[in-house]
Amino acid sequence: MKAIRVQEPGEPDVMKLEEMADPTPDVGQIVVQVKAIGVNPVDTYIRLGKQGYAPKCPYTPGMDAAGIVEAVGAGVTGFAVGDRVYCAGTLSGAYAEKALCDQSQVHRLPERISFQQGAALGVPYGTAYRALFQRAGAEPGETVLIHGASGGVGVAAVQLARAAGMVVIGTAGTPEGRKLLEAQGAHHVVNHHEPEHLQQALDLTGGQGVNVILEMLANVNLGHDLPILAKGGRVVVIGSRGDVQITPRLLMGKDASILGMTLMNVPKPALASIHTALIAGLENGSLQPVIGRELPLHDAPQAHRLIMESSAFGKIVLMP
Ligand code: NAP
């Protein structure tokens, strides 16, 4: 099979398409014939060797994929050769024609969801669900500000929050991104490049403040998020690319909280519950991943450059 390999940490061009032996499944493992691969910002941090758990080189990058079960190992239950599935994590790396997975990483892909959409689920939808429900404990009727809603995690969060009966305010930096959010069901959309956008969000709540903020770029926004929180408000820090100054007094007066999260920390039972809920939403049509761009697998370096640029529009996927 062909796979992208990272020979050493570095810039996108350290990723090369190479020929490799096909994987074979051991006990409890599944080999998936990959039809589409999700590109996530974390793939670029790991490639740079910055993420704190840089794998040993050479390795195949990527966590998210969708495809067809090609082989199952002894002891695998619930999956058979030919099943349509998505992978939320792999053992061998997702940027390849075939991926070896533990069976706990493999989930059934509903018929109405394409392979490209299936490749957009693991990290983005898993993160959005974890942040919204398991960290923030968001409730129907609450107002949720999704700060950076035009990308993979943000679109997922808009769909999840809307389906759960929350009032959704989304931010995006481009006109196309803002149109996308309106189409995805955000009740209100503001431009995070305009200095007054958080005042606009506060005004949209009638001055009451927002109950939950999902923050994709905390180093830029966190200090400005706190003044617009409602009493008991929660900010979940999902993404941050540097340091930030905050005024802790703004938390005290409102009994407000800042919560961190990383998908890697989600305990197995909570992760299983996330995917059960996601599959239900995919089946009933409330979740519909948006694919902004498809590139061939050998263009992985270009995909990594694109995902670190602004002007997000849903997901970037690679096609083997
Ligand atoms: P993405 O698809 O590249 O989207 C990035 C988002 O950030 C876009 O909506 C972009 O909006 C927005 N953005 C840019 N400038 C912004 C600003 N000044 N204020 C608010 N938002 C801004 O990335 P993603 O997959 O959605 O991931 C988003 C972030 O979460 C990344 O930093 C990623 O590393 C992190 N993440 C963390 C976890 C975790 O476990 N904690 C999991 C997944 C992702 P425009 O392009 O429209 O300007």
GROMACS .gro file of C-alpha atoms and ligand atoms in nm:
model
  368
    1MET     CA    1   0.000   0.000   0.000
    2LYS     CA    2   0.095   0.366  -0.030
    3ALA     CA    3   0.130   0.581   0.281
    4ILE     CA    4   0.256   0.925   0.374
    5ARG     CA    5   0.565   0.895   0.594
    6VAL     CA    6   0.729   1.158   0.813
    7GLN     CA    7   1.101   1.087   0.813
    8GLU     CA    8   1.195   1.362   1.061
    9PRO     CA    9   1.015   1.648   1.239
   10GLY     CA   10   0.990   1.960   1.025
   11GLU     CA   11   0.804   2.164   0.766
   12PRO     CA   12   0.525   2.008   0.552
   13ASP     CA   13   0.764   1.876   0.288
   14VAL     CA   14   0.909   1.621   0.532
   15MET     CA   15   0.597   1.419   0.440
   16LYS     CA   16   0.657   1.184   0.145
   17LEU     CA   17   0.437   0.924  -0.021
   18GLU     CA   18   0.603   0.582   0.007
   19GLU     CA   19   0.530   0.216  -0.062
   20MET     CA   20   0.480   0.004   0.252
   21ALA     CA   21   0.374  -0.348   0.348
   22ASP     CA   22  -0.001  -0.392   0.399
   23PRO     CA   23  -0.106  -0.417   0.766
   24THR     CA   24  -0.251  -0.741   0.902
   25PRO     CA   25  -0.491  -0.748   1.199
   26ASP     CA   26  -0.393  -0.907   1.531
   27VAL     CA   27  -0.643  -1.002   1.802
   28GLY     CA   28  -0.910  -0.730   1.843
   29GLN     CA   29  -0.782  -0.532   1.545
   30ILE     CA   30  -0.937  -0.424   1.215
   31VAL     CA   31  -0.781  -0.325   0.884
   32VAL     CA   32  -0.974  -0.052   0.707
   33GLN     CA   33  -0.939   0.017   0.335
   34VAL     CA   34  -0.923   0.397   0.357
   35LYS     CA   35  -1.147   0.601   0.126
   36ALA     CA   36  -1.096   0.946   0.283
   37ILE     CA   37  -0.871   1.099   0.550
   38GLY     CA   38  -0.940   1.395   0.778
   39VAL     CA   39  -0.666   1.656   0.818
   40ASN     CA   40  -0.653   1.816   1.163
   41PRO     CA   41  -0.438   2.101   1.300
   42VAL     CA   42  -0.292   1.857   1.556
   43ASP     CA   43  -0.138   1.658   1.268
   44THR     CA   44   0.075   1.965   1.187
   45TYR     CA   45   0.183   2.022   1.549
   46ILE     CA   46   0.291   1.657   1.577
   47ARG     CA   47   0.475   1.678   1.242
   48LEU     CA   48   0.671   1.973   1.378
   49GLY     CA   49   0.761   1.764   1.684
   50LYS     CA   50   0.590   2.028   1.903
   51GLN     CA   51   0.303   1.840   2.056
   52GLY     CA   52   0.482   1.691   2.354
   53TYR     CA   53   0.424   1.335   2.235
   54ALA     CA   54   0.604   1.336   1.900
   55PRO     CA   55   0.604   0.980   1.764
   56LYS     CA   56   0.924   0.801   1.673
   57CYS     CA   57   1.019   0.870   1.309
   58PRO     CA   58   0.948   0.745   1.052
   59TYR     CA   59   0.572   0.732   1.108
   60THR     CA   60   0.244   0.772   0.920
   61PRO     CA   61   0.048   1.077   1.041
   62GLY     CA   62  -0.325   1.124   1.087
   63MET     CA   63  -0.601   1.023   1.327
   64ASP     CA   64  -0.923   1.037   1.126
   65ALA     CA   65  -1.034   0.826   0.830
   66ALA     CA   66  -1.333   0.652   0.679
   67GLY     CA   67  -1.354   0.347   0.455
   68ILE     CA   68  -1.448  -0.018   0.431
   69VAL     CA   69  -1.350  -0.301   0.662
   70GLU     CA   70  -1.097  -0.515   0.473
   71ALA     CA   71  -0.997  -0.767   0.742
   72VAL     CA   72  -1.085  -0.840   1.103
   73GLY     CA   73  -0.865  -1.011   1.364
   74ALA     CA   74  -0.967  -1.284   1.605
   75GLY     CA   75  -1.205  -1.171   1.876
   76VAL     CA   76  -1.349  -0.877   1.682
   77THR     CA   77  -1.724  -0.852   1.730
   78GLY     CA   78  -1.975  -0.624   1.562
   79PHE     CA   79  -1.779  -0.567   1.239
   80ALA     CA   80  -1.745  -0.774   0.922
   81VAL     CA   81  -1.550  -0.742   0.599
   82GLY     CA   82  -1.725  -0.490   0.371
   83ASP     CA   83  -1.877  -0.274   0.649
   84ARG     CA   84  -1.871   0.105   0.600
   85VAL     CA   85  -1.690   0.257   0.897
   86TYR     CA   86  -1.511   0.564   1.027
   87CYS     CA   87  -1.196   0.557   1.239
   88ALA     CA   88  -1.153   0.786   1.538
   89GLY     CA   89  -0.783   0.717   1.582
   90THR     CA   90  -0.572   0.441   1.430
   91LEU     CA   91  -0.274   0.229   1.536
   92SER     CA   92  -0.079   0.270   1.213
   93GLY     CA   93  -0.165   0.628   1.096
   94ALA     CA   94  -0.452   0.750   0.881
   95TYR     CA   95  -0.264   0.908   0.585
   96ALA     CA   96  -0.249   0.578   0.396
   97GLU     CA   97  -0.444   0.346   0.167
   98LYS     CA   98  -0.503   0.110   0.461
   99ALA     CA   99  -0.520   0.170   0.834
  100LEU     CA  100  -0.477  -0.076   1.120
  101CYS     CA  101  -0.710   0.006   1.409
  102ASP     CA  102  -0.803  -0.127   1.746
  103GLN     CA  103  -1.171  -0.225   1.724
  104SER     CA  104  -1.256   0.043   1.984
  105GLN     CA  105  -1.139   0.307   1.732
  106VAL     CA  106  -1.377   0.188   1.459
  107HIS     CA  107  -1.740   0.301   1.433
  108ARG     CA  108  -2.024   0.226   1.195
  109LEU     CA  109  -2.073   0.490   0.924
  110PRO     CA  110  -2.441   0.550   0.845
  111GLU     CA  111  -2.536   0.503   0.478
  112ARG     CA  112  -2.638   0.866   0.433
  113ILE     CA  113  -2.289   0.990   0.529
  114SER     CA  114  -2.016   0.992   0.261
  115PHE     CA  115  -1.663   0.865   0.327
  116GLN     CA  116  -1.537   1.224   0.309
  117GLN     CA  117  -1.786   1.323   0.578
  118GLY     CA  118  -1.691   1.015   0.780
  119ALA     CA  119  -1.330   1.134   0.777
  120ALA     CA  120  -1.447   1.461   0.937
  121LEU     CA  121  -1.590   1.298   1.250
  122GLY     CA  122  -1.330   1.161   1.493
  123VAL     CA  123  -1.135   1.464   1.613
  124PRO     CA  124  -1.371   1.750   1.516
  125TYR     CA  125  -1.707   1.605   1.625
  126GLY     CA  126  -1.554   1.418   1.917
  127THR     CA  127  -1.397   1.742   2.043
  128ALA     CA  128  -1.707   1.953   1.987
  129TYR     CA  129  -1.926   1.702   2.173
  130ARG     CA  130  -1.680   1.666   2.460
  131ALA     CA  131  -1.646   2.044   2.499
  132LEU     CA  132  -2.014   2.129   2.475
  133PHE     CA  133  -2.175   1.853   2.679
  134GLN     CA  134  -1.913   1.677   2.890
  135ARG     CA  135  -1.699   1.979   2.987
  136ALA     CA  136  -1.933   2.281   2.970
  137GLY     CA  137  -2.249   2.086   3.057
  138ALA     CA  138  -2.442   2.308   2.813
  139GLU     CA  139  -2.820   2.288   2.850
  140PRO     CA  140  -3.110   2.351   2.610
  141GLY     CA  141  -3.204   2.718   2.614
  142GLU     CA  142  -2.852   2.838   2.701
  143THR     CA  143  -2.664   3.072   2.470
  144VAL     CA  144  -2.342   2.929   2.327
  145LEU     CA  145  -2.077   3.141   2.156
  146ILE     CA  146  -1.861   2.930   1.924
  147HIS     CA  147  -1.549   3.137   1.877
  148GLY     CA  148  -1.401   3.009   1.551
  149ALA     CA  149  -1.704   2.826   1.415
  150SER     CA  150  -1.612   2.799   1.046
  151GLY     CA  151  -1.356   2.516   1.085
  152GLY     CA  152  -1.386   2.145   1.155
  153VAL     CA  153  -1.459   2.164   1.529
  154GLY     CA  154  -1.667   2.482   1.498
  155VAL     CA  155  -1.911   2.352   1.235
  156ALA     CA  156  -1.956   2.036   1.441
  157ALA     CA  157  -2.027   2.245   1.752
  158VAL     CA  158  -2.282   2.461   1.568
  159GLN     CA  159  -2.473   2.153   1.452
  160LEU     CA  160  -2.459   1.984   1.794
  161ALA     CA  161  -2.562   2.294   1.988
  162ARG     CA  162  -2.844   2.377   1.747
  163ALA     CA  163  -2.981   2.021   1.759
  164ALA     CA  164  -2.975   2.031   2.140
  165GLY     CA  165  -3.188   2.346   2.160
  166MET     CA  166  -2.925   2.607   2.241
  167VAL     CA  167  -2.912   2.961   2.106
  168VAL     CA  168  -2.602   2.958   1.883
  169ILE     CA  169  -2.375   3.254   1.809
  170GLY     CA  170  -2.092   3.160   1.571
  171THR     CA  171  -1.787   3.360   1.466
  172ALA     CA  172  -1.600   3.340   1.135
  173GLY     CA  173  -1.338   3.557   0.970
  174THR     CA  174  -1.457   3.555   0.607
  175PRO     CA  175  -1.788   3.623   0.430
  176GLU     CA  176  -1.790   3.261   0.301
  177GLY     CA  177  -1.736   3.130   0.654
  178ARG     CA  178  -2.017   3.345   0.791
  179LYS     CA  179  -2.255   3.228   0.516
  180LEU     CA  180  -2.161   2.870   0.601
  181LEU     CA  181  -2.254   2.923   0.966
  182GLU     CA  182  -2.591   3.071   0.875
  183ALA     CA  183  -2.655   2.767   0.653
  184GLN     CA  184  -2.554   2.535   0.939
  185GLY     CA  185  -2.817   2.682   1.169
  186ALA     CA  186  -2.631   2.941   1.377
  187HIS     CA  187  -2.892   3.188   1.507
  188HIS     CA  188  -2.642   3.476   1.490
  189VAL     CA  189  -2.308   3.517   1.314
  190VAL     CA  190  -2.034   3.773   1.387
  191ASN     CA  191  -1.689   3.843   1.243
  192HIS     CA  192  -1.404   3.767   1.485
  193HIS     CA  193  -1.177   4.011   1.302
  194GLU     CA  194  -1.401   4.306   1.394
  195PRO     CA  195  -1.302   4.456   1.732
  196GLU     CA  196  -1.668   4.505   1.834
  197HIS     CA  197  -1.777   4.145   1.766
  198LEU     CA  198  -1.792   4.045   2.133
  199GLN     CA  199  -1.998   4.352   2.221
  200GLN     CA  200  -2.230   4.246   1.937
  201ALA     CA  201  -2.255   3.899   2.092
  202LEU     CA  202  -2.335   4.051   2.433
  203ASP     CA  203  -2.602   4.276   2.278
  204LEU     CA  204  -2.758   3.967   2.114
  205THR     CA  205  -2.821   3.828   2.465
  206GLY     CA  206  -2.995   4.151   2.570
  207GLY     CA  207  -2.695   4.224   2.795
  208GLN     CA  208  -2.744   3.902   2.997
  209GLY     CA  209  -2.420   3.746   2.871
  210VAL     CA  210  -2.347   3.413   2.707
  211ASN     CA  211  -2.362   3.094   2.912
  212VAL     CA  212  -2.096   2.896   2.726
  213ILE     CA  213  -1.804   2.991   2.504
  214LEU     CA  214  -1.618   2.730   2.299
  215GLU     CA  215  -1.281   2.892   2.235
  216MET     CA  216  -1.069   2.785   1.935
  217LEU     CA  217  -0.800   3.055   1.976
  218ALA     CA  218  -0.770   3.130   2.346
  219ASN     CA  219  -0.440   3.318   2.321
  220VAL     CA  220  -0.618   3.587   2.116
  221ASN     CA  221  -0.965   3.584   2.271
  222LEU     CA  222  -0.976   3.454   2.628
  223GLY     CA  223  -0.919   3.789   2.800
  224HIS     CA  224  -1.200   3.944   2.593
  225ASP     CA  225  -1.436   3.646   2.640
  226LEU     CA  226  -1.463   3.683   3.017
  227PRO     CA  227  -1.649   4.020   3.025
  228ILE     CA  228  -1.934   3.883   2.810
  229LEU     CA  229  -2.003   3.572   3.021
  230ALA     CA  230  -2.334   3.537   3.203
  231LYS     CA  231  -2.343   3.443   3.571
  232GLY     CA  232  -2.225   3.082   3.600
  233GLY     CA  233  -2.075   3.106   3.250
  234ARG     CA  234  -1.821   2.852   3.126
  235VAL     CA  235  -1.541   2.893   2.870
  236VAL     CA  236  -1.396   2.574   2.728
  237VAL     CA  237  -1.046   2.623   2.589
  238ILE     CA  238  -1.024   2.395   2.286
  239GLY     CA  239  -0.744   2.567   2.091
  240SER     CA  240  -0.463   2.806   2.189
  241ARG     CA  241  -0.143   2.901   2.011
  242GLY     CA  242   0.030   3.118   2.273
  243ASP     CA  243  -0.011   3.301   2.603
  244VAL     CA  244  -0.282   3.544   2.708
  245GLN     CA  245  -0.355   3.782   2.991
  246ILE     CA  246  -0.687   3.756   3.177
  247THR     CA  247  -0.855   3.945   3.462
  248PRO     CA  248  -0.942   3.677   3.724
  249ARG     CA  249  -1.182   3.918   3.903
  250LEU     CA  250  -1.418   3.880   3.606
  251LEU     CA  251  -1.454   3.511   3.696
  252MET     CA  252  -1.507   3.573   4.068
  253GLY     CA  253  -1.800   3.810   4.034
  254LYS     CA  254  -1.988   3.570   3.810
  255ASP     CA  255  -1.895   3.231   3.956
  256ALA     CA  256  -1.762   3.167   3.606
  257SER     CA  257  -1.518   2.895   3.501
  258ILE     CA  258  -1.248   2.837   3.243
  259LEU     CA  259  -1.220   2.470   3.151
  260GLY     CA  260  -0.948   2.306   2.947
  261MET     CA  261  -0.987   1.995   2.738
  262THR     CA  262  -0.794   1.763   2.516
  263LEU     CA  263  -0.949   1.475   2.331
  264MET     CA  264  -0.660   1.246   2.430
  265ASN     CA  265  -0.778   1.268   2.794
  266VAL     CA  266  -1.132   1.145   2.735
  267PRO     CA  267  -1.188   0.823   2.932
  268LYS     CA  268  -1.297   0.522   2.723
  269PRO     CA  269  -1.658   0.503   2.850
  270ALA     CA  270  -1.709   0.876   2.784
  271LEU     CA  271  -1.560   0.833   2.434
  272ALA     CA  272  -1.792   0.541   2.360
  273SER     CA  273  -2.088   0.753   2.471
  274ILE     CA  274  -1.971   1.039   2.244
  275HIS     CA  275  -1.966   0.813   1.937
  276THR     CA  276  -2.304   0.660   2.021
  277ALA     CA  277  -2.449   1.012   2.030
  278LEU     CA  278  -2.269   1.119   1.711
  279ILE     CA  279  -2.394   0.818   1.515
  280ALA     CA  280  -2.751   0.892   1.631
  281GLY     CA  281  -2.713   1.251   1.507
  282LEU     CA  282  -2.569   1.135   1.174
  283GLU     CA  283  -2.862   0.896   1.131
  284ASN     CA  284  -3.132   1.149   1.214
  285GLY     CA  285  -2.978   1.416   0.990
  286SER     CA  286  -2.895   1.672   1.261
  287LEU     CA  287  -2.521   1.617   1.200
  288GLN     CA  288  -2.392   1.668   0.848
  289PRO     CA  289  -2.014   1.724   0.823
  290VAL     CA  290  -1.913   1.993   0.574
  291ILE     CA  291  -1.622   1.925   0.339
  292GLY     CA  292  -1.453   2.239   0.212
  293ARG     CA  293  -1.168   2.084   0.019
  294GLU     CA  294  -1.051   1.747  -0.116
  295LEU     CA  295  -0.689   1.685  -0.212
  296PRO     CA  296  -0.512   1.369  -0.330
  297LEU     CA  297  -0.312   1.185  -0.062
  298HIS     CA  298   0.021   1.288  -0.215
  299ASP     CA  299  -0.076   1.653  -0.153
  300ALA     CA  300  -0.059   1.606   0.225
  301PRO     CA  301   0.207   1.885   0.251
  302GLN     CA  302  -0.029   2.130   0.079
  303ALA     CA  303  -0.315   2.019   0.307
  304HIS     CA  304  -0.097   2.097   0.610
  305ARG     CA  305  -0.017   2.443   0.473
  306LEU     CA  306  -0.385   2.513   0.403
  307ILE     CA  307  -0.515   2.406   0.745
  308MET     CA  308  -0.282   2.650   0.919
  309GLU     CA  309  -0.408   2.942   0.707
  310SER     CA  310  -0.713   3.146   0.805
  311SER     CA  311  -1.041   3.136   0.603
  312ALA     CA  312  -1.157   2.795   0.716
  313PHE     CA  313  -1.460   2.635   0.549
  314GLY     CA  314  -1.543   2.304   0.715
  315LYS     CA  315  -1.295   2.021   0.668
  316ILE     CA  316  -0.999   1.948   0.445
  317VAL     CA  317  -0.981   1.580   0.345
  318LEU     CA  318  -0.721   1.374   0.162
  319MET     CA  319  -0.828   1.110  -0.090
  320PRO     CA  320  -0.604   0.802  -0.130
  321NAP     P1  321  -0.968   2.465   1.158
  321NAP     O1  322  -1.064   2.379   1.082
  321NAP     O2  323  -0.838   2.501   1.097
  321NAP     O3  324  -1.045   2.598   1.201
  321NAP     C1  325  -0.980   2.702   1.270
  321NAP     C2  326  -1.085   2.799   1.319
  321NAP     O4  327  -1.024   2.905   1.395
  321NAP     C3  328  -1.160   2.866   1.204
  321NAP     O5  329  -1.297   2.872   1.235
  321NAP     C4  330  -1.100   3.006   1.203
  321NAP     O6  331  -1.188   3.105   1.148
  321NAP     C5  332  -1.084   3.026   1.352
  321NAP     N1  333  -1.011   3.148   1.384
  321NAP     C6  334  -0.911   3.211   1.316
  321NAP     N2  335  -0.880   3.328   1.377
  321NAP     C7  336  -0.963   3.338   1.484
  321NAP     C8  337  -0.983   3.436   1.586
  321NAP     N3  338  -0.909   3.547   1.592
  321NAP     N4  339  -1.078   3.414   1.678
  321NAP     C9  340  -1.154   3.303   1.677
  321NAP     N5  341  -1.140   3.206   1.585
  321NAP    C10  342  -1.046   3.224   1.489
  321NAP     O7  343  -0.932   2.395   1.298
  321NAP     P2  344  -1.022   2.299   1.390
  321NAP     O8  345  -0.997   2.159   1.354
  321NAP     O9  346  -1.160   2.351   1.391
  321NAP    O10  347  -0.953   2.325   1.533
  321NAP    C11  348  -0.966   2.452   1.595
  321NAP    C12  349  -0.860   2.465   1.706
  321NAP    O11  350  -0.888   2.369   1.808
  321NAP    C13  351  -0.717   2.437   1.658
  321NAP    O12  352  -0.627   2.521   1.728
  321NAP    C14  353  -0.693   2.293   1.700
  321NAP    O13  354  -0.556   2.263   1.720
  321NAP    C15  355  -0.772   2.285   1.829
  321NAP     N6  356  -0.821   2.152   1.861
  321NAP    C16  357  -0.802   2.108   1.988
  321NAP    C17  358  -0.852   1.984   2.027
  321NAP    C18  359  -0.837   1.940   2.170
  321NAP    O14  360  -0.843   1.819   2.198
  321NAP     N7  361  -0.821   2.034   2.263
  321NAP    C19  362  -0.913   1.902   1.933
  321NAP    C20  363  -0.934   1.950   1.804
  321NAP    C21  364  -0.888   2.077   1.769
  321NAP     P3  365  -1.163   3.180   1.005
  321NAP    O15  366  -1.073   3.092   0.926
  321NAP    O16  367  -1.303   3.192   0.952
  321NAP    O17  368  -1.102   3.311   1.041
   0.00000   0.00000   0.00000
